[in-house]
CSV table of C-alpha atoms in Angstrom, one decimal:
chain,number,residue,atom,x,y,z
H,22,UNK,CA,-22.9,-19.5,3.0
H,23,UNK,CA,-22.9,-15.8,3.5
H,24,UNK,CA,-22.2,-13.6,0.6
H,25,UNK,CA,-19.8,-10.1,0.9
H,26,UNK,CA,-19.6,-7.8,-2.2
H,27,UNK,CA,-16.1,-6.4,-1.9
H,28,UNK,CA,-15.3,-3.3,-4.2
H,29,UNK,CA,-11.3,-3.1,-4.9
H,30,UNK,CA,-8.9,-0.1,-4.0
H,31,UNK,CA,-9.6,2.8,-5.7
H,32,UNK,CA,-13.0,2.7,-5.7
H,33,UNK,CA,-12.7,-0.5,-7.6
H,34,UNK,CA,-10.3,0.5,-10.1
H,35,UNK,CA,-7.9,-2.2,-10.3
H,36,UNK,CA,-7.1,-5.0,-8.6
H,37,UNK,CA,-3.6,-5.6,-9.1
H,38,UNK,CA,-0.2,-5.3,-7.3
H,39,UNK,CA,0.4,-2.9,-4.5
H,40,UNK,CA,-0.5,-2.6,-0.6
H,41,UNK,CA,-3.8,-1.5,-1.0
H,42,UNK,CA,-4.7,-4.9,-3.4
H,43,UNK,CA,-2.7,-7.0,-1.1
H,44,UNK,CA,-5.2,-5.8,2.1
H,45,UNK,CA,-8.2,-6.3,0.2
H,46,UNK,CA,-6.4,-10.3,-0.9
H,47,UNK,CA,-6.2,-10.4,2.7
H,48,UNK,CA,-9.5,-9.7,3.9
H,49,UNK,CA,-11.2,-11.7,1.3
H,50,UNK,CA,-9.0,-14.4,2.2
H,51,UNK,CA,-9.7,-14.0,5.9
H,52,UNK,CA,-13.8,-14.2,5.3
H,53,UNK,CA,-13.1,-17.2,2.8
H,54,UNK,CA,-11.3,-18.7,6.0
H,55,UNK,CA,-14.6,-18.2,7.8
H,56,UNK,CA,-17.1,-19.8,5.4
H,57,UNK,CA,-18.0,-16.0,3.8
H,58,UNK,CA,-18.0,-16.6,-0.5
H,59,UNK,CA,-16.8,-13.3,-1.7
H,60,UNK,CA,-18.0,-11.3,-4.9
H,61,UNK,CA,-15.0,-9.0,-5.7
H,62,UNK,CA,-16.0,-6.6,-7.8
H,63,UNK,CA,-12.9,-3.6,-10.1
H,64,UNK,CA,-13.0,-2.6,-13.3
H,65,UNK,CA,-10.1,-4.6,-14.3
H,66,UNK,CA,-7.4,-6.6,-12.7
H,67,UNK,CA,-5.2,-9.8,-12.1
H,68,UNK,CA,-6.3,-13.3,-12.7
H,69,UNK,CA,-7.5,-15.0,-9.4
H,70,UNK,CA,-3.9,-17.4,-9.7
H,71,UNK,CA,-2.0,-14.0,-10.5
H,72,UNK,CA,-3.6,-12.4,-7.2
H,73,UNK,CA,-2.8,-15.8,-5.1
H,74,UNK,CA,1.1,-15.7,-5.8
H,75,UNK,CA,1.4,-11.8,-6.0
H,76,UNK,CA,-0.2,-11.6,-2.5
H,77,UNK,CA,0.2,-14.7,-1.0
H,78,UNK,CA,-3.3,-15.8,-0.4
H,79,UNK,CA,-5.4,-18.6,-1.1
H,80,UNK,CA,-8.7,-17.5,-2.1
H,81,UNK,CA,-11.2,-20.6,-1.6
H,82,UNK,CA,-14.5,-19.4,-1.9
H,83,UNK,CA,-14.1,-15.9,-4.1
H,84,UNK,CA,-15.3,-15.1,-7.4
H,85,UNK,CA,-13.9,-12.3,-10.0
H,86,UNK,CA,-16.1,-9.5,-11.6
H,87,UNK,CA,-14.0,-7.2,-13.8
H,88,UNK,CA,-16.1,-5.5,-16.2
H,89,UNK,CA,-13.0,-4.9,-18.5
H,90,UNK,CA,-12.1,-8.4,-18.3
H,91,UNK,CA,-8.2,-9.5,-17.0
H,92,UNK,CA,-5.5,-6.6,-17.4
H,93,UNK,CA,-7.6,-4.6,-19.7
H,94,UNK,CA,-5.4,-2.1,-21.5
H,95,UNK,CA,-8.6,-0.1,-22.9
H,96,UNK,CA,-8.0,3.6,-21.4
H,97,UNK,CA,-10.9,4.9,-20.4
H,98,UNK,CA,-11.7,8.3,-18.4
H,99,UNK,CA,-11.3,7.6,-14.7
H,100,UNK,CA,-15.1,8.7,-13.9
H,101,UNK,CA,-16.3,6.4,-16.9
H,102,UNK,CA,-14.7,3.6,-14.9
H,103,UNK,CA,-16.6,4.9,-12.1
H,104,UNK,CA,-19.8,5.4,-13.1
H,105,UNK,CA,-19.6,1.9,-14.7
H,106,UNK,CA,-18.9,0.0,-11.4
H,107,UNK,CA,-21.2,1.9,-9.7
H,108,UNK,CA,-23.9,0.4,-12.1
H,109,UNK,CA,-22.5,-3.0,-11.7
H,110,UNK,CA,-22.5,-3.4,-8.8
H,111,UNK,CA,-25.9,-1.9,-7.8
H,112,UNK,CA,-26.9,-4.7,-10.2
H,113,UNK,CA,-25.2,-7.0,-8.2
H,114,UNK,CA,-26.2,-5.8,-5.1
H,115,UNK,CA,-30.1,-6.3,-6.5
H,116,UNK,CA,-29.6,-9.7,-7.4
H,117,UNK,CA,-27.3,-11.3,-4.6
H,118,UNK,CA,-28.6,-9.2,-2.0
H,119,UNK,CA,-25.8,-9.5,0.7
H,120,UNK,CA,-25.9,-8.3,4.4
H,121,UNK,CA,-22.7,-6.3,3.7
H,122,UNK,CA,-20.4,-4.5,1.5
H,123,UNK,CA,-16.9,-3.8,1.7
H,124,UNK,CA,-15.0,-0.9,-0.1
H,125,UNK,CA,-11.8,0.4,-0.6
H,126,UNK,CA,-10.9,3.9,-0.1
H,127,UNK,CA,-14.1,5.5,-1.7
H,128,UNK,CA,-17.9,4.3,-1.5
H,129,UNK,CA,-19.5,4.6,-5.1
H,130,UNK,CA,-22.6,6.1,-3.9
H,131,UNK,CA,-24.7,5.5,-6.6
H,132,UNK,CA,-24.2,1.7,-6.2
H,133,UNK,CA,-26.0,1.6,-2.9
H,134,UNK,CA,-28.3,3.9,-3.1
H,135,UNK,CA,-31.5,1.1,-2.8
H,136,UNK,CA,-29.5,-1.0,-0.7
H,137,UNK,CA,-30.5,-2.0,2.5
H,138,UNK,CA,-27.2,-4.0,4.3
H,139,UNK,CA,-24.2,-2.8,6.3
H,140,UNK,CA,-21.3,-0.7,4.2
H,141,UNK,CA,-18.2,-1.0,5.7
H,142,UNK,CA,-14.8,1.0,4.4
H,143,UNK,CA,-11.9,0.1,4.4
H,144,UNK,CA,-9.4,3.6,3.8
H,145,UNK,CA,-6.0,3.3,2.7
H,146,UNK,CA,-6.7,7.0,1.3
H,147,UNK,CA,-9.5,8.3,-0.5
H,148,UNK,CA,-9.4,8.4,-4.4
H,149,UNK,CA,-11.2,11.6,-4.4
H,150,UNK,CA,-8.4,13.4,-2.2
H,151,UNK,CA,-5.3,11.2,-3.3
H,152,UNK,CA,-4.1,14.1,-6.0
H,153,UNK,CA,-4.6,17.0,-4.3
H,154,UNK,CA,-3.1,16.2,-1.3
H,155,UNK,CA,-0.4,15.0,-3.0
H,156,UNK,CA,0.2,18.3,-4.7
H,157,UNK,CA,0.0,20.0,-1.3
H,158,UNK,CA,2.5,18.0,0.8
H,159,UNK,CA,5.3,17.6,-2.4
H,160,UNK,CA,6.5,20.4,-4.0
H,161,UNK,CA,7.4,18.7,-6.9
H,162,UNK,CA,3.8,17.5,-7.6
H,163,UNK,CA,1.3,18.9,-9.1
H,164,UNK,CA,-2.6,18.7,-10.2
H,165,UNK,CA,-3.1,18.5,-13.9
H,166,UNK,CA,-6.2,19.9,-15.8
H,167,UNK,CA,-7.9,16.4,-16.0
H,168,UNK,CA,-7.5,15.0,-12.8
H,169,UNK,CA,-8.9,18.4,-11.9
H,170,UNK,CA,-12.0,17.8,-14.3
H,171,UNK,CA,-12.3,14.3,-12.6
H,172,UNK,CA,-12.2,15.1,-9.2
H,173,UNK,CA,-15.0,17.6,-9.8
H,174,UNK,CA,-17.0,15.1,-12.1
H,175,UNK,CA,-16.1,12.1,-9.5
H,176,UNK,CA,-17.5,14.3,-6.6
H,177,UNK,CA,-21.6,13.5,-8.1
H,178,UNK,CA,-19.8,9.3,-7.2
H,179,UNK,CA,-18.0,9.5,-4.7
H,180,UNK,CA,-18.2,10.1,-0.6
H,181,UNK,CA,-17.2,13.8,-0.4
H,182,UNK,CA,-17.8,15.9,2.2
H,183,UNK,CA,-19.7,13.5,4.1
H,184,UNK,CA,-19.3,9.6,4.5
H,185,UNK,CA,-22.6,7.4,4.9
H,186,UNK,CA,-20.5,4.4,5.8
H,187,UNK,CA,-21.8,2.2,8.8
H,188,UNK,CA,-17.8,1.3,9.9
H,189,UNK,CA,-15.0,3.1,8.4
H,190,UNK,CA,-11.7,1.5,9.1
H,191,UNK,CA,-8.5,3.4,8.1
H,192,UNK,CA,-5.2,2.1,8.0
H,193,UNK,CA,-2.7,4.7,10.1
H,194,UNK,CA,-2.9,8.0,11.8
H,195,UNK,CA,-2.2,10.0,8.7
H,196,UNK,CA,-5.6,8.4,7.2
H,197,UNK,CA,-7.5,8.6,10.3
H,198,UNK,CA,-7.0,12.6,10.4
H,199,UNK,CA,-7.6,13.2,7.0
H,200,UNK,CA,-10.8,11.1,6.9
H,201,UNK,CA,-11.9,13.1,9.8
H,202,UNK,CA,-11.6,15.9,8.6
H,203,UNK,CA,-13.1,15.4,5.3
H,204,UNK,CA,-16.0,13.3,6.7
H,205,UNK,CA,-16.5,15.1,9.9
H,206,UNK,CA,-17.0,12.0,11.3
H,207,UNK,CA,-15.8,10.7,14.8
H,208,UNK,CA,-16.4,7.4,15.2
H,209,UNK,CA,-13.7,6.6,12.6
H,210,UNK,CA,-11.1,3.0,13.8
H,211,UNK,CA,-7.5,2.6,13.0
H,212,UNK,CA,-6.8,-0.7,11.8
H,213,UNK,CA,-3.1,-1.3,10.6
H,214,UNK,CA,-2.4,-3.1,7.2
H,215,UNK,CA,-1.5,-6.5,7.6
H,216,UNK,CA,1.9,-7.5,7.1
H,217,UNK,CA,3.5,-11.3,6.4
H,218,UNK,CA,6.6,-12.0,8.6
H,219,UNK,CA,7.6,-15.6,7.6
H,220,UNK,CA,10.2,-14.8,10.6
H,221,UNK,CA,8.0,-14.8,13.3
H,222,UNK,CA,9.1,-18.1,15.2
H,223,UNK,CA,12.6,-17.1,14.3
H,224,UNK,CA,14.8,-15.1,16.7
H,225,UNK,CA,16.6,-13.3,13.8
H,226,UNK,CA,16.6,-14.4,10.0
H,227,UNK,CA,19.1,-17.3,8.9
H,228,UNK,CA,20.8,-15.8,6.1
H,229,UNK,CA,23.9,-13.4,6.1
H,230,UNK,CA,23.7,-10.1,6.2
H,231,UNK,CA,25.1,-7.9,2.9
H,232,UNK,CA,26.4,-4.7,2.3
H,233,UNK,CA,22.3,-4.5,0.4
H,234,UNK,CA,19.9,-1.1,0.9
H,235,UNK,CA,16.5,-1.6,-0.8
H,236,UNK,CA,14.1,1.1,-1.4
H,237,UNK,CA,11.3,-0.7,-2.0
H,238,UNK,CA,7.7,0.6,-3.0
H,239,UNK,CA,5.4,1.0,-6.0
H,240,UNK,CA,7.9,2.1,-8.9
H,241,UNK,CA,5.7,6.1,-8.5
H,242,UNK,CA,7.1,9.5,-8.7
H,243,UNK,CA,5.2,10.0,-5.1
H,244,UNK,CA,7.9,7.2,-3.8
H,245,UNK,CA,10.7,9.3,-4.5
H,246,UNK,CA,13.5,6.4,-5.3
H,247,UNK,CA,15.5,8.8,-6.8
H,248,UNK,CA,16.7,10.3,-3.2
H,249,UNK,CA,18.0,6.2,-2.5
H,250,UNK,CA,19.9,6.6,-5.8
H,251,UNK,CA,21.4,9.8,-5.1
H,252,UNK,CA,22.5,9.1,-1.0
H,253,UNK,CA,24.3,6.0,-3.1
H,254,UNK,CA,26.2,8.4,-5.5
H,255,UNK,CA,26.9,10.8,-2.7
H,256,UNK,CA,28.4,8.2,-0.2
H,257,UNK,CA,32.1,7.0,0.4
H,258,UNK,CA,31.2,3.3,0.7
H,259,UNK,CA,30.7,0.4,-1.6
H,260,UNK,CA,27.6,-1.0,-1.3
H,261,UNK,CA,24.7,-2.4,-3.7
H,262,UNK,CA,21.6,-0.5,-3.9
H,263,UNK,CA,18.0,-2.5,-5.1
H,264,UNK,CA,14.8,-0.4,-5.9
H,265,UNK,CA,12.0,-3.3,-6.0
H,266,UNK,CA,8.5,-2.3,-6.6
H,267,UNK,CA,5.0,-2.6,-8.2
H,268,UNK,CA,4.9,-0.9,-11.5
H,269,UNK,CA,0.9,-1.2,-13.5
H,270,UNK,CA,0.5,-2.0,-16.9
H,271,UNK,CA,-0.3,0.3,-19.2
H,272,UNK,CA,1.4,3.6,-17.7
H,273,UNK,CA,3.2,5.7,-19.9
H,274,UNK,CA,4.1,8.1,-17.2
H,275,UNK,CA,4.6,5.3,-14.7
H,276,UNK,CA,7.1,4.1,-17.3
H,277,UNK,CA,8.7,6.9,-17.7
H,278,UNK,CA,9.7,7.6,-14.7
H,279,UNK,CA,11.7,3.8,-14.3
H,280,UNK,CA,13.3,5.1,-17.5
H,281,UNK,CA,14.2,8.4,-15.1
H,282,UNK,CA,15.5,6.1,-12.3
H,283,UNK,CA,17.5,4.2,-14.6
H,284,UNK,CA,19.0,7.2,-16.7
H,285,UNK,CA,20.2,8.4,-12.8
H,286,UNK,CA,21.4,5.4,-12.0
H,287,UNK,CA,23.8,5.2,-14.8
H,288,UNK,CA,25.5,8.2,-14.1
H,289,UNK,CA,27.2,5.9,-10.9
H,290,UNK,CA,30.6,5.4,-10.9
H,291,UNK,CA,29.7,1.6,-10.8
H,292,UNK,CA,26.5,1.3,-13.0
H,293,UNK,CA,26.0,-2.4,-11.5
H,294,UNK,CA,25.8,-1.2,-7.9
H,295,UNK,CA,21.8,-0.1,-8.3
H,296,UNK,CA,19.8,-2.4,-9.9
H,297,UNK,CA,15.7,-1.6,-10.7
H,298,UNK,CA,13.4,-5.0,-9.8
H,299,UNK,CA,9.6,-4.5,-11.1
H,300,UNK,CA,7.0,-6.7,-9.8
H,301,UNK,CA,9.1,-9.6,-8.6
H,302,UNK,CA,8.2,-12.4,-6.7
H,303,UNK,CA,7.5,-12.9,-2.8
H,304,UNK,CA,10.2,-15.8,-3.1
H,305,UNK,CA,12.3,-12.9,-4.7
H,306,UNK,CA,11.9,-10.0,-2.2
H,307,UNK,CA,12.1,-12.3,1.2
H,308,UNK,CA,15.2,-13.5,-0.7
H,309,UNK,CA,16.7,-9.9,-1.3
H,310,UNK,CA,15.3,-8.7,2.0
H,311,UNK,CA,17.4,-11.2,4.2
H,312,UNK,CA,20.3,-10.0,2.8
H,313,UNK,CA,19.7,-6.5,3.4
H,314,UNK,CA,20.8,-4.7,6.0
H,315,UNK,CA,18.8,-1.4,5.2
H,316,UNK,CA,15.2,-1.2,4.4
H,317,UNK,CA,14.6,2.8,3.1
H,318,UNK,CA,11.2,5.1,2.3
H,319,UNK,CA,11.7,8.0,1.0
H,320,UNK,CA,8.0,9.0,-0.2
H,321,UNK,CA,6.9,12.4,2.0
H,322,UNK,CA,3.1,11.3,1.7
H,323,UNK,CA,3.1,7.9,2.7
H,324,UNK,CA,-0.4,6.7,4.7
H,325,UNK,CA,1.0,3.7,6.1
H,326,UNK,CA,4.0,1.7,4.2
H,327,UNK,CA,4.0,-2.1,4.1
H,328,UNK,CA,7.1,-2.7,2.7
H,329,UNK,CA,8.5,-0.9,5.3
H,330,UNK,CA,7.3,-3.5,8.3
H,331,UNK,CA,8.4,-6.2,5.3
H,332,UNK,CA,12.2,-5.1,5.6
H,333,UNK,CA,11.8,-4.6,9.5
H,334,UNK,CA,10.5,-8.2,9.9
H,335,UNK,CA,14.1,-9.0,7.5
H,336,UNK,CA,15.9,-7.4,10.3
H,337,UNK,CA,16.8,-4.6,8.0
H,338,UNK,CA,16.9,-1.3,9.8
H,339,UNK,CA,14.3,1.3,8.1
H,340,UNK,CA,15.6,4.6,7.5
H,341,UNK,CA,12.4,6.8,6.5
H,342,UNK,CA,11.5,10.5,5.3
H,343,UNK,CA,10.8,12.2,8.3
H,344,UNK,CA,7.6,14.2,8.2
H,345,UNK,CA,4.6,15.4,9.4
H,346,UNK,CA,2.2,13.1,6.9
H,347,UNK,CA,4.7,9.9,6.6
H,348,UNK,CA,3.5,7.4,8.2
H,349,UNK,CA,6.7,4.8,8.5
H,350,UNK,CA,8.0,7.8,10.6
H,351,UNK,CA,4.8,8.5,12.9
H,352,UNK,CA,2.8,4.6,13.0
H,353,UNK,CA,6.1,2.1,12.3
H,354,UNK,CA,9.0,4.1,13.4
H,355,UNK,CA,6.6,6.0,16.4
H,356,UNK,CA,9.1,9.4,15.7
H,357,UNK,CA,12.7,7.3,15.6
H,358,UNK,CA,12.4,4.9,18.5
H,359,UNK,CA,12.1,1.8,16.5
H,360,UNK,CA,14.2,3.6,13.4
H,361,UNK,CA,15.7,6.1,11.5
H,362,UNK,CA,14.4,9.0,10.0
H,363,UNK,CA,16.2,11.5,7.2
H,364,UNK,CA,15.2,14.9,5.5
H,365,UNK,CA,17.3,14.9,2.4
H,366,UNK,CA,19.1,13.0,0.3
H,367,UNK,CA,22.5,14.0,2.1
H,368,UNK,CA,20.6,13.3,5.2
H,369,UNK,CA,20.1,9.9,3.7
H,370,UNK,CA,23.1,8.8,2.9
H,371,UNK,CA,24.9,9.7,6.4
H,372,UNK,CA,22.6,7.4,8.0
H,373,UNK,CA,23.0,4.9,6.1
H,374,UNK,CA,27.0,5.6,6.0
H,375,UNK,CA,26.5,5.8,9.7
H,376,UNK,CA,24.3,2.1,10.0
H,377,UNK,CA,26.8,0.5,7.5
H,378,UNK,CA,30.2,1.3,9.3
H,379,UNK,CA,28.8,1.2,13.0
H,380,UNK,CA,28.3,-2.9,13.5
H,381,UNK,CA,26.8,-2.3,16.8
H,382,UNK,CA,24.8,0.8,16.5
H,383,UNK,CA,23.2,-1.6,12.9
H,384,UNK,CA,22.6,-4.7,15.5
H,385,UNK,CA,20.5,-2.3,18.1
H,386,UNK,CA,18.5,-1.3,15.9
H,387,UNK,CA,18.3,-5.1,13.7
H,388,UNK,CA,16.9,-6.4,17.2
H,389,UNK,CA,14.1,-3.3,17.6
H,390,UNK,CA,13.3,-3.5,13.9
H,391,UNK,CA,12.3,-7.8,14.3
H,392,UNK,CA,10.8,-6.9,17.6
H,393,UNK,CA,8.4,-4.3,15.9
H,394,UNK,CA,7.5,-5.7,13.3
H,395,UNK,CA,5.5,-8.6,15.3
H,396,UNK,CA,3.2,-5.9,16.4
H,397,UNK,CA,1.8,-5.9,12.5
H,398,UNK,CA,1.5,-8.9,11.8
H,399,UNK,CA,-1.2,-11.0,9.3
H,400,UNK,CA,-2.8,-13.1,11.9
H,401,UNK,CA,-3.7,-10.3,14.1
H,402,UNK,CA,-5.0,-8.2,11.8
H,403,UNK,CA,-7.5,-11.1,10.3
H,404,UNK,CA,-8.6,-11.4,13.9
H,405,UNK,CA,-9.6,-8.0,14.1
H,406,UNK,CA,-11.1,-7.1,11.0
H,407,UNK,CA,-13.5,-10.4,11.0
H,408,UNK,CA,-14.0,-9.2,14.6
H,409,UNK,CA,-15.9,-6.1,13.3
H,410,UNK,CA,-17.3,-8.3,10.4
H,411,UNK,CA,-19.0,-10.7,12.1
H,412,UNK,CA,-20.3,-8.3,14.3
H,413,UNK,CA,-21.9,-6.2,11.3
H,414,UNK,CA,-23.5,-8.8,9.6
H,415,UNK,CA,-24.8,-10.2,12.8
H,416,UNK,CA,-26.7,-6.4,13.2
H,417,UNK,CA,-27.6,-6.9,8.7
């Protein structure tokens, strides 16, 4: 049986909830599918039964190494963390010594710096250039002092201005030119995130229809949910607004800012028509999502945005920021023909005014939203990324 090392999101700093985990539960269930035993290697992270019912994978052949153990709450400095994996797993690489390695987002180049196989990389966007970029596309972000003392300690770990990566897969446009850029590389793939549509031999999804808008996404400033919660207070209709998303352990800031969402929330004439849903089931979401008839993204740096094609395969309609590095509006919506897109949150809540009170303009854009959101789908993208496996362990 071949052996993959496979390094989680973040340059392996948690495997946990989120689209980025739920790719690399994916892929590791795709190689598993094809006789590969995978070594999946983060600092910390889910149990291997947590990660099979968050992500809805069966991992047959994959084995665990968190060096912090399951959900670690120890805080430790981000390029401690670092430097730690990349000594593991240079360890591991020694001892194993597989034909290839999969990361996520960042290569730990001191972990592979006596290896001989194929590196592959899989970018949902790099660690190293998450925070700044994120200060320079939202005005309401900013970089503090440490992150600014990591990023230039993390620059001796990770890929900087250059990437030594055999294949590096990222997963949109807005990655793909960014990665560019910053690797001055050329030869750089597009591979789209894999999305579950358990509506795929349907026509349209059997439940009814409500008056439901979800904003879904990890429970992140960067998100922006607020905007979903103030288009509800600022429209004339009556309809229930749900915020589901991922929300880590251990965040004080992260937690924080639910508190913010909920303060916000009841300020509503109606304190029961938003409701805040953190880490809830598939069974949960599919449930919520076939009852929705609105599937909104408000975050204005968004690389990719699973949830989005989630909601679309629902037959919700997506209404998404519309901007220059949001990728719902420029991969899954290709610039408004499969969608919606809004600026603000007035903007916001006229479309979804509009979608609500307009039964046919809702169903045109129902059917489109189904029909697109085939083009994502999970099976696809497992033939395509073992596709580019196979053929770089067959060159190891």
């Amino acid at each position: 049986m071949n052996d993959v090392v496979m390094v989680a999101p973040n340059a392996g700093l948690e495997m946990g909830g989120g689209g980025g985990c739920r790719v690399a539960a994916k892929m590791a269930e795709a190689m598993n599918e094809k006789g590969y035993r995978i070594e999946l290697v983060a600092l910390t992270g889910y149990t291997l039964e947590q990660i099979e019912w968050l992500h809805n994978v069966k991992l047959r052949n994959t084995n665990l190494h968190y060096i912090l153990g399951n959900g670690s709450s120890q805080p430790i400095p981000e390029p401690v963390g670092l430097s730690m994996l990349s000594l593991y797993i240079r360890r591991l690489l020694s001892k194993i010594k597989p034909r290839l390695i999969i990361f996520h987002d960042d290569i730990l180049i001191p972990a592979i710096k006596e290896y001989n196989g194929k590196v592959l990389i899989y970018v949902h966007f790099p660690l190293l250039h998450k925070a700044r970029s994120q200060a320079h596309f939202a005005k309401e972000w900013n970089v503090s002092i440490k992150q600014r003392v990591y990023d230039m300690i993390n620059q001796r770990l990770l890929a900087h201005n250059s990437n030594p990566a055999d294949v590096i897969i990222t997963n949109s446009t807005i990655t793909y030119r960014y990665c560019k850029t910053a690797w001055n590389r050329d030869d750089i793939k597009i591979l789209f995130p894999p999305v579950d549509n358990p509506f795929l031999q349907l026509m349209k999804p059997r439940s009814k229809k409500e008056q439901l808008v979800m904003s879904m996404g990890g429970i992140h400033p960067g998100k922006r949910h607020e905007l979903a919660i103030m288009a509800r207070k600022l429209s004339k209709l009556d309809y229930d607004l749900v915020i589901l998303g991922y929300q880590p352990r251990r965040s004080r800031w992260l937690e924080n800012y639910r508190r913010f969402l909920c303060s916000i929330s009841r300020e509503m004439d109606r304190e029961s028509c938003v409701k805040i849903l953190c880490n809830a089931s598939e069974r949960r979401k599919w449930n919520l999502l076939t009852k929705a008839k609105i599937i909104v993204h408000a975050s204005n740096l968004e690389p990719f945005g699973i949830v989005v094609v989630e909601g679309m395969a629902a037959g919700a309609v997506p209404v998404v920021y519309k901007g220059p590095v949001s990728g719902p509006w420029i991969d899954i919506l290709n610039k408004g023909e499969y969608g919606l897109g809004f600026e603000d949150s007035e903007d916001l809540s006229d479309r979804i005014d509009e979608l609500l009170t307009n039964d046919s303009l809702w169903n045109k854009y129902s059917r489109i939203a189904r029909k697109r959101a085939r083009h994502f789908d999970t099976l696809k993208f497992k033939h395509n990324f073992l596709g580019i496996v196979e053929e770089l362990c067959s060159c190891a």
